[in-house]
XYZ file of C-alpha atoms in Angstrom:
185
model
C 16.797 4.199 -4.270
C 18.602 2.820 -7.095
C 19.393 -0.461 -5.716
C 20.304 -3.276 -8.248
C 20.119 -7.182 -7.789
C 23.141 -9.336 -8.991
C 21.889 -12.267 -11.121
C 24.038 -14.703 -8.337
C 22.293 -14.254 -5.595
C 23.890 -15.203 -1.851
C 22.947 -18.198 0.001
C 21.338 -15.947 2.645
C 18.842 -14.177 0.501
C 17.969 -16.923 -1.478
C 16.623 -18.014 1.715
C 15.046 -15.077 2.709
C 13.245 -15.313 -0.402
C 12.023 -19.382 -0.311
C 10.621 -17.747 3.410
C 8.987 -15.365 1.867
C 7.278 -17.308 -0.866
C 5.892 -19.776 1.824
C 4.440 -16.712 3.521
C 2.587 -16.348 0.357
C 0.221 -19.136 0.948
C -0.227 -18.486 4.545
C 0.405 -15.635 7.136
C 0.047 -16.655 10.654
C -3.111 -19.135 10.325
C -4.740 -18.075 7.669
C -4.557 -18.639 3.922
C -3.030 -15.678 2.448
C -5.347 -14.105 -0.352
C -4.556 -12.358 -3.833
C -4.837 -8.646 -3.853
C -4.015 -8.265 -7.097
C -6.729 -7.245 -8.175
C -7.453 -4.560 -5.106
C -3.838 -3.179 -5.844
C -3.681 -3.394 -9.491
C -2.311 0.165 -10.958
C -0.868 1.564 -7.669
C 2.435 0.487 -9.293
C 1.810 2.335 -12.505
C 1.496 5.179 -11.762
C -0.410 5.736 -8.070
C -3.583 4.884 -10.207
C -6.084 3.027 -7.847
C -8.602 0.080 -8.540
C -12.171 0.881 -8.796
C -12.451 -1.221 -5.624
C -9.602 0.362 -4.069
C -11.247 3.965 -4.798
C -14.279 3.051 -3.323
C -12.982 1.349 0.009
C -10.857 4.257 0.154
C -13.721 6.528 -0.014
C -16.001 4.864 2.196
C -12.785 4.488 5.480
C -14.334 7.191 7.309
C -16.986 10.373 7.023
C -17.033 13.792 8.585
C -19.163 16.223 9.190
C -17.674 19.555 10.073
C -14.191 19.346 11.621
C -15.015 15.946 13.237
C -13.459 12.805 11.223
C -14.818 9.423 12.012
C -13.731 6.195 10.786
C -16.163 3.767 9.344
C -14.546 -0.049 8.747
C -17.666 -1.759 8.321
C -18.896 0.801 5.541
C -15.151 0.556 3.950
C -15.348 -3.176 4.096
C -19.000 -3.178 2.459
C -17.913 -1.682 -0.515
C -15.455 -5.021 -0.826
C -15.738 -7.909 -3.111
C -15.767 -11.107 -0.796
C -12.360 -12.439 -1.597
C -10.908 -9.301 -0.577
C -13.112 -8.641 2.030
C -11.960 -12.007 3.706
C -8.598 -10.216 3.283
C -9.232 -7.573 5.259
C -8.537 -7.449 9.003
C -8.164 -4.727 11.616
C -8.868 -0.849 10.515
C -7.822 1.855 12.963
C -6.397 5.600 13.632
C -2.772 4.680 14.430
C -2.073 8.476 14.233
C -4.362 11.895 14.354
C -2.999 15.216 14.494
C -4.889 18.510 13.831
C -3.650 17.969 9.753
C -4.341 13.955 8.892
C -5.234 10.450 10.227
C -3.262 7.964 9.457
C -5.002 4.564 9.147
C -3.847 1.272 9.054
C -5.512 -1.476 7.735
C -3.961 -5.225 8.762
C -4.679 -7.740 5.612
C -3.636 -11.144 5.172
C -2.878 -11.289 1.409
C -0.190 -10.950 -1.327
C -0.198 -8.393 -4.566
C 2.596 -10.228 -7.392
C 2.595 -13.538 -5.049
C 5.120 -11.216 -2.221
C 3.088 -11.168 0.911
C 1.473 -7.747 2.543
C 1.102 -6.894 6.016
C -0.999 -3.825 6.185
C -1.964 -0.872 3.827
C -1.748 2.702 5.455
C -3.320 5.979 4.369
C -2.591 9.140 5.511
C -6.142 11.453 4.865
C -5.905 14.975 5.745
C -8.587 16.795 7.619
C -10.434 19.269 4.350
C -6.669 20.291 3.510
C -5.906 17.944 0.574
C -3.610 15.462 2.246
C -3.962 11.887 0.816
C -1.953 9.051 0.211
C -0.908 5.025 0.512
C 1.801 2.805 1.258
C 1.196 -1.333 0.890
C 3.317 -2.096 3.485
C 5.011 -6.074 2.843
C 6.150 -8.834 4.880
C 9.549 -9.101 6.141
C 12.178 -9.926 4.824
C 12.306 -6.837 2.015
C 13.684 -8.569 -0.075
C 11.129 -10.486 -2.584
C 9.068 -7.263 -2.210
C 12.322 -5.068 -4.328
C 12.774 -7.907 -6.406
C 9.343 -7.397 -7.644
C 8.549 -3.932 -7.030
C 11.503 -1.958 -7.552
C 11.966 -1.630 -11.275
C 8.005 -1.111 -11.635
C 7.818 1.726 -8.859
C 10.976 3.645 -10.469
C 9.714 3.212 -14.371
C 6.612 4.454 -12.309
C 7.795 7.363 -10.484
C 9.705 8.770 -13.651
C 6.229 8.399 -16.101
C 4.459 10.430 -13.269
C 7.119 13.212 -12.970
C 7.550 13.368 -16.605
C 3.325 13.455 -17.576
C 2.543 16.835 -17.829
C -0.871 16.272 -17.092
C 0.475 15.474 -13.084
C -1.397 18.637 -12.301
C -1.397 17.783 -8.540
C 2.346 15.975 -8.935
C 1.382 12.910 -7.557
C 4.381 10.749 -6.804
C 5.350 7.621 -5.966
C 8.439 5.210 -4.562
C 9.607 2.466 -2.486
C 11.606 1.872 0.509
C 12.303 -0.116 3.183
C 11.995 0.958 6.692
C 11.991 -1.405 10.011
C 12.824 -4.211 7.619
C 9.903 -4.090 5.774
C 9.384 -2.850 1.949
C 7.356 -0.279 1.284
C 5.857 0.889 -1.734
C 3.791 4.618 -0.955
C 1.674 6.718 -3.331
C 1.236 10.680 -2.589
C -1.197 12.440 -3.900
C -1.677 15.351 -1.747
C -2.341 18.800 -3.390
């Protein structure tokens, strides 16, 4: 996607975007917390936060063929700010392959608000990956995101050290930005 912004921007967006900043401090009822921190490298180059790595890590177990989530170990391995960020954690999709879990937070990575985080973890078959899904409207999430995630995706497919060819992008699907990292092998 190689969409560009005009420096005039139209009466409509410009709202959009003053909605979206108030989201910022709150979503819904509660204050809206800086992920920065959590997120921090996912949009150079898909490369995760120590505490990111180890929530990751700790979102389910297995033993054999039988996958089981585990939200209360993932949200151990937290920091309390993000922690408090945290809400919901379930299996919004299985299939003999992957899960796909979806985590509901109430926080903001560059001050744009997120709604949820998703991974998609494959079942001993190298599948893995992320997308920080944002707060409508999309547009304050491309206004920040969209030249990091494409400076992003090009360093990744140019490093020839991308054994695995890990990539990255963002889109916008349902009205909502997305920014995704894949690295499945």
């Amino acid at each position: 996607m190689n969409r560009r912004f005009n420096s005039v921007l139209p009466v409509a967006m410009l709202t959009a975007m003053s909605a979206g900043a108030a989201l910022a401090t709150t979503v819904g009822n509660m204050p809206a917390r800086p992920l920065d921190a959590f997120l921090s490298g996912l949009d150079a180059q898909c490369t995760a936060s120590a505490q990111f790595d180890a929530f990751l890590r700790a979102l389910r177990e297995h033993e054999g063929e039988v996958y089981r989530l585990t939200p209360a170990a993932a949200k151990a391995v937290l920091d309390a700010p993000i922690r408090s960020a945290i809400g919901d954690i379930r299996i919004v999709e299985e299939t003999g392959e992957y899960q796909l879990i979806e985590v509901d937070v109430t926080g903001t990575w560059r001050e744009v608000p997120v709604e949820s985080i998703q991974f998609w973890l494959g079942k001993s078959n190298g599948i893995a990956g992320t997308a920080v899904i944002f707060s409508p409207p999309s547009e304050p999430a491309l206004k920040v995101f969209q030249t990091r995630i494409e400076t992003s995706a090009t360093q990744m497919a140019d490093d020839p050290d991308n054994d695995i060819e890990a990539s990255t992008g963002l889109k916008v699907e349902d009205g909502r930005a997305q920014m995704w990292c894949d690295w499945s092998t």
